PDB file of C-alpha atoms in Angstrom:
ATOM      1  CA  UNK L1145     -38.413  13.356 -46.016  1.00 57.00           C
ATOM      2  CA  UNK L1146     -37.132  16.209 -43.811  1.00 73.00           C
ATOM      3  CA  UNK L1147     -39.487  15.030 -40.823  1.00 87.00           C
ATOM      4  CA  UNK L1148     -38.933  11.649 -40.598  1.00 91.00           C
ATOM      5  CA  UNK L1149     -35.195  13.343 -40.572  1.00 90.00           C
ATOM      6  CA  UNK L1150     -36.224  15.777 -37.625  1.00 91.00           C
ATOM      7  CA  UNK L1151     -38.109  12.674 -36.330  1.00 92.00           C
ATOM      8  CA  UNK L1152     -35.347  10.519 -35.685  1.00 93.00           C
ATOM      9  CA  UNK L1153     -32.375  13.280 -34.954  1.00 93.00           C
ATOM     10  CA  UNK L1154     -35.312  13.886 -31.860  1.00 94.00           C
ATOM     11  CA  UNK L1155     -35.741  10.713 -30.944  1.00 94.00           C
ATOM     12  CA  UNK L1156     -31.628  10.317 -30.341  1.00 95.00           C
ATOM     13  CA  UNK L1157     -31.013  13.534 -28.748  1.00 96.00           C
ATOM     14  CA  UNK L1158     -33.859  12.716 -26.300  1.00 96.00           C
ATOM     15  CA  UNK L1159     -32.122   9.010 -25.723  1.00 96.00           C
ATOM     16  CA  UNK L1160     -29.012  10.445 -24.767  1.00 96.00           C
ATOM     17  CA  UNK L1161     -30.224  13.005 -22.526  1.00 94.00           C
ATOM     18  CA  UNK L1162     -32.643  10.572 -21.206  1.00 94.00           C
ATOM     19  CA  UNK L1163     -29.932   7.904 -20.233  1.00 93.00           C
ATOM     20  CA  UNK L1164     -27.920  10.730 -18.483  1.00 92.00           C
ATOM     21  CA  UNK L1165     -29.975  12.355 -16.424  1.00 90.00           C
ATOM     22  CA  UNK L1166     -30.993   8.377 -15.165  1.00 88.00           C
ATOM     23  CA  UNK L1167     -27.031   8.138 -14.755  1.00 87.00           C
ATOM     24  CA  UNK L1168     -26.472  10.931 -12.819  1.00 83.00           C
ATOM     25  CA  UNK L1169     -29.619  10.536 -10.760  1.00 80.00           C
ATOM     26  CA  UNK L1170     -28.737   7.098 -10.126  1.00 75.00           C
ATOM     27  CA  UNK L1171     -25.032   7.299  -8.787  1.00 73.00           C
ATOM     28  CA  UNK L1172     -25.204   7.627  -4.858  1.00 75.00           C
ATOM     29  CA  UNK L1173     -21.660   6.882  -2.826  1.00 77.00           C
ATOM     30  CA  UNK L1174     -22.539   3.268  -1.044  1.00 76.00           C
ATOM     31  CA  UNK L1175     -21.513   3.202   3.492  1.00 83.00           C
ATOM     32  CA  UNK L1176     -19.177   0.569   4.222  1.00 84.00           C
ATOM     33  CA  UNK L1177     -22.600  -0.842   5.843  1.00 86.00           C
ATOM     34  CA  UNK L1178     -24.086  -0.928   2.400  1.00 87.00           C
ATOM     35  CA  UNK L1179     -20.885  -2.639   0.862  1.00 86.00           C
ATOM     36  CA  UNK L1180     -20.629  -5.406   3.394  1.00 86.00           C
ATOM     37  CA  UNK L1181     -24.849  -5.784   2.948  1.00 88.00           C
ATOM     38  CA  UNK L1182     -24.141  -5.955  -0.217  1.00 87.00           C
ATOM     39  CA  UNK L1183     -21.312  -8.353  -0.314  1.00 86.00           C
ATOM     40  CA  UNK L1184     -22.299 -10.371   2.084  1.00 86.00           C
ATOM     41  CA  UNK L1185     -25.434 -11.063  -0.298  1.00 87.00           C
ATOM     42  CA  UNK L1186     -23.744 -12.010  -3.243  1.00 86.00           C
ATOM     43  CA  UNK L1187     -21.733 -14.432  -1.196  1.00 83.00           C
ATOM     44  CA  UNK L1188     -18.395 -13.268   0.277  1.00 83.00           C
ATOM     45  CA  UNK L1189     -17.570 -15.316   3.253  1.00 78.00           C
ATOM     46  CA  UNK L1190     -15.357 -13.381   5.423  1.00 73.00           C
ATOM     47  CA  UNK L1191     -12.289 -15.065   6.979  1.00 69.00           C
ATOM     48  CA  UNK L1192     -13.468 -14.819  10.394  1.00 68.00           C
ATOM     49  CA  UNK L1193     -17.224 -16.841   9.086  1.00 66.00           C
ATOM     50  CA  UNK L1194     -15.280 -20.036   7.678  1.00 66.00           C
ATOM     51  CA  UNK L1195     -12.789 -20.294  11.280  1.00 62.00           C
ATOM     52  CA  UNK L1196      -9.534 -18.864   9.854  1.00 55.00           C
ATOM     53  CA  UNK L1197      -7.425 -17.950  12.778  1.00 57.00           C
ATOM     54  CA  UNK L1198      -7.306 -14.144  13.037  1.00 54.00           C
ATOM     55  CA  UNK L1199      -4.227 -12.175  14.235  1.00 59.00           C
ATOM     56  CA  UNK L1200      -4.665 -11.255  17.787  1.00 56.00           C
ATOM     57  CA  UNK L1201      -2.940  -8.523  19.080  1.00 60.00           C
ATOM     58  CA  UNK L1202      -2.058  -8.663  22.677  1.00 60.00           C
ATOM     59  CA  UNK L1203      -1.034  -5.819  24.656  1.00 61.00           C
ATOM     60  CA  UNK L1204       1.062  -6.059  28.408  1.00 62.00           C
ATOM     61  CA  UNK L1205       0.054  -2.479  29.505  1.00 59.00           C
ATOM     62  CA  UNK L1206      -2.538  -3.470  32.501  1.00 54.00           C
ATOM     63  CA  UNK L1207      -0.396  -7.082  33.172  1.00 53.00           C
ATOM     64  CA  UNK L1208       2.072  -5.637  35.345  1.00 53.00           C
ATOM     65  CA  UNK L1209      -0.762  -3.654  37.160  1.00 54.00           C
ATOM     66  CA  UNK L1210      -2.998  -6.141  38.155  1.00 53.00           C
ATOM     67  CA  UNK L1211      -2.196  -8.551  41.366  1.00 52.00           C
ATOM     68  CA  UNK L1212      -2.210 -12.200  41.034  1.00 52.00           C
ATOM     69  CA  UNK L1213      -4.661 -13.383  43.541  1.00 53.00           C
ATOM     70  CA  UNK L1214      -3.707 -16.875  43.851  1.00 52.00           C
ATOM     71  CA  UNK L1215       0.546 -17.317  43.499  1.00 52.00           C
ATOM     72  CA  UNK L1216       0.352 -21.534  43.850  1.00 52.00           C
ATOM     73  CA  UNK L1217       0.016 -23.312  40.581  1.00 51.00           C
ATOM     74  CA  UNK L1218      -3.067 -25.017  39.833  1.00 50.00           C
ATOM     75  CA  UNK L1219      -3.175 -28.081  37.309  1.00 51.00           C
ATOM     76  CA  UNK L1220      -5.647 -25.976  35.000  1.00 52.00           C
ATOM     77  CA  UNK L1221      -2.533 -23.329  35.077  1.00 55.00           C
ATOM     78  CA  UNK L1222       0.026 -25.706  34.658  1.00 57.00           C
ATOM     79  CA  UNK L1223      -2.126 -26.520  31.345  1.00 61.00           C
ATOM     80  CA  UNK L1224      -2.419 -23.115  30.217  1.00 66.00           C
ATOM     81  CA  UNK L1225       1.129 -22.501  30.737  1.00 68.00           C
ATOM     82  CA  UNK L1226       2.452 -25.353  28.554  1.00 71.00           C
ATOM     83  CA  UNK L1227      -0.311 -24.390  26.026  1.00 68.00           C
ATOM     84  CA  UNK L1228       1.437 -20.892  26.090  1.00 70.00           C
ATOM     85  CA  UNK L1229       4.856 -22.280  25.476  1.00 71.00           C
ATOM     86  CA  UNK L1230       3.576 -23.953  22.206  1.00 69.00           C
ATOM     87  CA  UNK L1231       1.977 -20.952  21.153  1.00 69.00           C
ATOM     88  CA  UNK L1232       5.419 -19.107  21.257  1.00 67.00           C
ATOM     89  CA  UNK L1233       7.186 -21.535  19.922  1.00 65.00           C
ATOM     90  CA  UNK L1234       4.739 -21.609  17.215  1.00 61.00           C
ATOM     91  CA  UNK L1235       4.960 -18.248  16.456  1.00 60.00           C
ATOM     92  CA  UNK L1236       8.422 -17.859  15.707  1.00 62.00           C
ATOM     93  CA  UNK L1237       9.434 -17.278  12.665  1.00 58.00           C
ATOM     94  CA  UNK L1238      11.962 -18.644  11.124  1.00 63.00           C
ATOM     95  CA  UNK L1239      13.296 -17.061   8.124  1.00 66.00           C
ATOM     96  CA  UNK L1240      15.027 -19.313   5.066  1.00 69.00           C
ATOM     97  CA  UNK L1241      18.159 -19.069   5.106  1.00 76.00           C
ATOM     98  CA  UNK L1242      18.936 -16.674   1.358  1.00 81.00           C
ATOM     99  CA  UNK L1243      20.565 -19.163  -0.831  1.00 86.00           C
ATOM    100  CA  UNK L1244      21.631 -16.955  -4.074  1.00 88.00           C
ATOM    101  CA  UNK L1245      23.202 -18.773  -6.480  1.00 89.00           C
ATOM    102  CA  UNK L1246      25.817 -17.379  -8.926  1.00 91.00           C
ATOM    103  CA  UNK L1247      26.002 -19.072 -12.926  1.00 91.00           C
ATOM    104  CA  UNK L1248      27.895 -18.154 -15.511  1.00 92.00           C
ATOM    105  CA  UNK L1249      27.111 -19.171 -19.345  1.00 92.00           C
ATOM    106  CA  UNK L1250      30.600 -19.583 -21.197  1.00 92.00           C
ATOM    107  CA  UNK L1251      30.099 -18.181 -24.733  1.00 91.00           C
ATOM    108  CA  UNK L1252      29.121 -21.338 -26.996  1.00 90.00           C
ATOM    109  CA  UNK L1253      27.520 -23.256 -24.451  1.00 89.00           C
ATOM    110  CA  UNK L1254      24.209 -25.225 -25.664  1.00 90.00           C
ATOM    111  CA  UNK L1255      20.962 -24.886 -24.101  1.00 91.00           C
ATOM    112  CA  UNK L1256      21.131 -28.587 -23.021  1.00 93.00           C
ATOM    113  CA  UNK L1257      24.805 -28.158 -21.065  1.00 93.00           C
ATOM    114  CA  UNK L1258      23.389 -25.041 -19.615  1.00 92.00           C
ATOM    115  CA  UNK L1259      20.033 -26.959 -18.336  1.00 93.00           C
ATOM    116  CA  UNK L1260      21.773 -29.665 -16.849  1.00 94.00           C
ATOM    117  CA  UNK L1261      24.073 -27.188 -14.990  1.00 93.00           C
ATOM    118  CA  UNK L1262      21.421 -25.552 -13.864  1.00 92.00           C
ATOM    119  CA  UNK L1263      19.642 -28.772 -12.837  1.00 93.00           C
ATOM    120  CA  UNK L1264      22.712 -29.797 -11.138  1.00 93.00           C
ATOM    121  CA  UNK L1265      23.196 -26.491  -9.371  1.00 91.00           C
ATOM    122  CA  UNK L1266      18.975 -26.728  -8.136  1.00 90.00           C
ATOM    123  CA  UNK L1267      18.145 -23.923 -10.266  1.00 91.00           C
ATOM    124  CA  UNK L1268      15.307 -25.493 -11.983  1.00 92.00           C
ATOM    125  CA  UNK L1269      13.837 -28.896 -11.468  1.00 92.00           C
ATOM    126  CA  UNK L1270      13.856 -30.303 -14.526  1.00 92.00           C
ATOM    127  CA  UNK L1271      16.616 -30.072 -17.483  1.00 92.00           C
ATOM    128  CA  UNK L1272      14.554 -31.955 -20.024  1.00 93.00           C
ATOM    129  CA  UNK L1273      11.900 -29.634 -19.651  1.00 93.00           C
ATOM    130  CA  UNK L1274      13.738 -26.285 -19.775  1.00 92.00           C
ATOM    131  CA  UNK L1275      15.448 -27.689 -22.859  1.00 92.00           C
ATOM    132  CA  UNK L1276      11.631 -28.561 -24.300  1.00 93.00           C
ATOM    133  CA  UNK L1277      10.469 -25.258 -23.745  1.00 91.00           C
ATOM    134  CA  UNK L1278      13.779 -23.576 -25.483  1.00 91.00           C
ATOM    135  CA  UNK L1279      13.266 -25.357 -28.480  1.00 91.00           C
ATOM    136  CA  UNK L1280       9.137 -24.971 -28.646  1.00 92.00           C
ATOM    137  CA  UNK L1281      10.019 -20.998 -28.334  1.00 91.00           C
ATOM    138  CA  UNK L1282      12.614 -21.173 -31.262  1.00 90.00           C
ATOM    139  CA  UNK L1283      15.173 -19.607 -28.010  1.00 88.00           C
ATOM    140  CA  UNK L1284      17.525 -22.609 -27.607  1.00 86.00           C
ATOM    141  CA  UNK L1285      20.296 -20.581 -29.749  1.00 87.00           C
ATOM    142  CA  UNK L1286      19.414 -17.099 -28.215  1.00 88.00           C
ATOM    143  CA  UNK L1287      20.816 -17.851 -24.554  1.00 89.00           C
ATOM    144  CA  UNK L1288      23.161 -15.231 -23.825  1.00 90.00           C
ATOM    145  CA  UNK L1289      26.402 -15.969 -22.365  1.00 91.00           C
ATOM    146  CA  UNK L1290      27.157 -13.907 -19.010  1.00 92.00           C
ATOM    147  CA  UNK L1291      26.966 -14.389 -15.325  1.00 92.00           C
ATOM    148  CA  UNK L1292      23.274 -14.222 -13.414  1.00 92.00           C
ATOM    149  CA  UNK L1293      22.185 -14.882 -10.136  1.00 91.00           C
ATOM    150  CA  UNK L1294      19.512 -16.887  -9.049  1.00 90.00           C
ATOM    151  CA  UNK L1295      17.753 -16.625  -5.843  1.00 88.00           C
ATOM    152  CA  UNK L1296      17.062 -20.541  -4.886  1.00 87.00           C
ATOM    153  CA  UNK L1297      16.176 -19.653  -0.933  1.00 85.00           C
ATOM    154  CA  UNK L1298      12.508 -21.293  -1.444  1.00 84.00           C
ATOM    155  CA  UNK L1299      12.972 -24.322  -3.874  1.00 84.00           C
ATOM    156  CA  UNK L1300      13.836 -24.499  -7.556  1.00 88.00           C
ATOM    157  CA  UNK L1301      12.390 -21.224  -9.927  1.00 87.00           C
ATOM    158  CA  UNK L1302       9.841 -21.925 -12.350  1.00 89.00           C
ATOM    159  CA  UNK L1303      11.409 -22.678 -15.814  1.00 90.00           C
ATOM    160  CA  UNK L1304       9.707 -19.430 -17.697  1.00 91.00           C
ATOM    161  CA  UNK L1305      11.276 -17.324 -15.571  1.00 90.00           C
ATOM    162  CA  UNK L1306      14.803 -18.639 -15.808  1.00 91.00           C
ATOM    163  CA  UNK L1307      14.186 -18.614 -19.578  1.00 92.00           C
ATOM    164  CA  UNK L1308      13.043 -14.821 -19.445  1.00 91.00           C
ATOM    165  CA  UNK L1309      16.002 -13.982 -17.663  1.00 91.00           C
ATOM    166  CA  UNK L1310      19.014 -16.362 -19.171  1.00 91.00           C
ATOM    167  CA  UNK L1311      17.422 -15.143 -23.238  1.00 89.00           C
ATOM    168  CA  UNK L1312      16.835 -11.148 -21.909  1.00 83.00           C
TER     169      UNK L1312
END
């Protein structure tokens, strides 16, 4: 009985030194080389592979340097030039104008006057649903009644979120 004890107390302590001298000896820091090798094998596709327009970064350093050697436009020029102009106007920005919104729930208001205001005001999209989704999470009567301000600068908010912060 005491062998076939010794036996198999052996047998583990030999497994677990076993298994971690094959992880230590098996750990090896990978080259960003290796990485992409590797990636690239299990089938990343890199932005640049599938045509999506990098960012180009231009620099005017040597432009001011550099003599034009023909000063009469060309129509291959006047081409480029117009091309140009679309490409600036193109890449201007234009932020959203910030749209905050300020709401105020009057103390004994019910869930359904507060989603149509809300509605009304372009909170939320739909007052039906936010209404829907009060009562399926037993918060319809927990709405507390103070002022909040809702950022509306890209659209209407999605409904959980005014429901996280209207029943906080």
């Amino acid at each position: 009985m005491k062998s076939q004890k010794d036996f198999f107390m052996g047998l583990g302590i030999g497994l677990v030194f076993a298994s971690l001298v094959w992880i230590a000896s098996s750990y090896t820091p990978l080259s960003d080389a290796e990485v992409i090798t590797k990636a690239k094998e299990l089938g990343m596709v890199f932005p640049r592979d599938i045509g999506i327009p990098q960012t180009v970064v231009v620099t005017t350093e040597g432009a001011n340097s550099i003599a034009p050697s023909n000063t009469s436009p060309s129509p291959v020029n006047g081409k480029q030039n117009q091309l140009d102009e679309e490409i600036e106007e193109a890449a201007e920005v234009k932020k959203p104008v910030e749209k905050i919104v300020n709401y105020t729930i009057r103390p004994g208001s019910s869930a359904r006057t507060v989603a149509n205001e809300l509605e009304d005001m372009g909170v939320i999209a739909d007052a039906d649903l936010l209404v829907k989704e009060l009562g399926r999470m037993q918060l319809a009567g927990k709405v507390k009644a103070k002022g909040y301000k809702f950022d509306i600068t890209y659209g209407p908010l999605d409904i959980y979120q005014v429901i996280k912060d209207i029943t906080r």
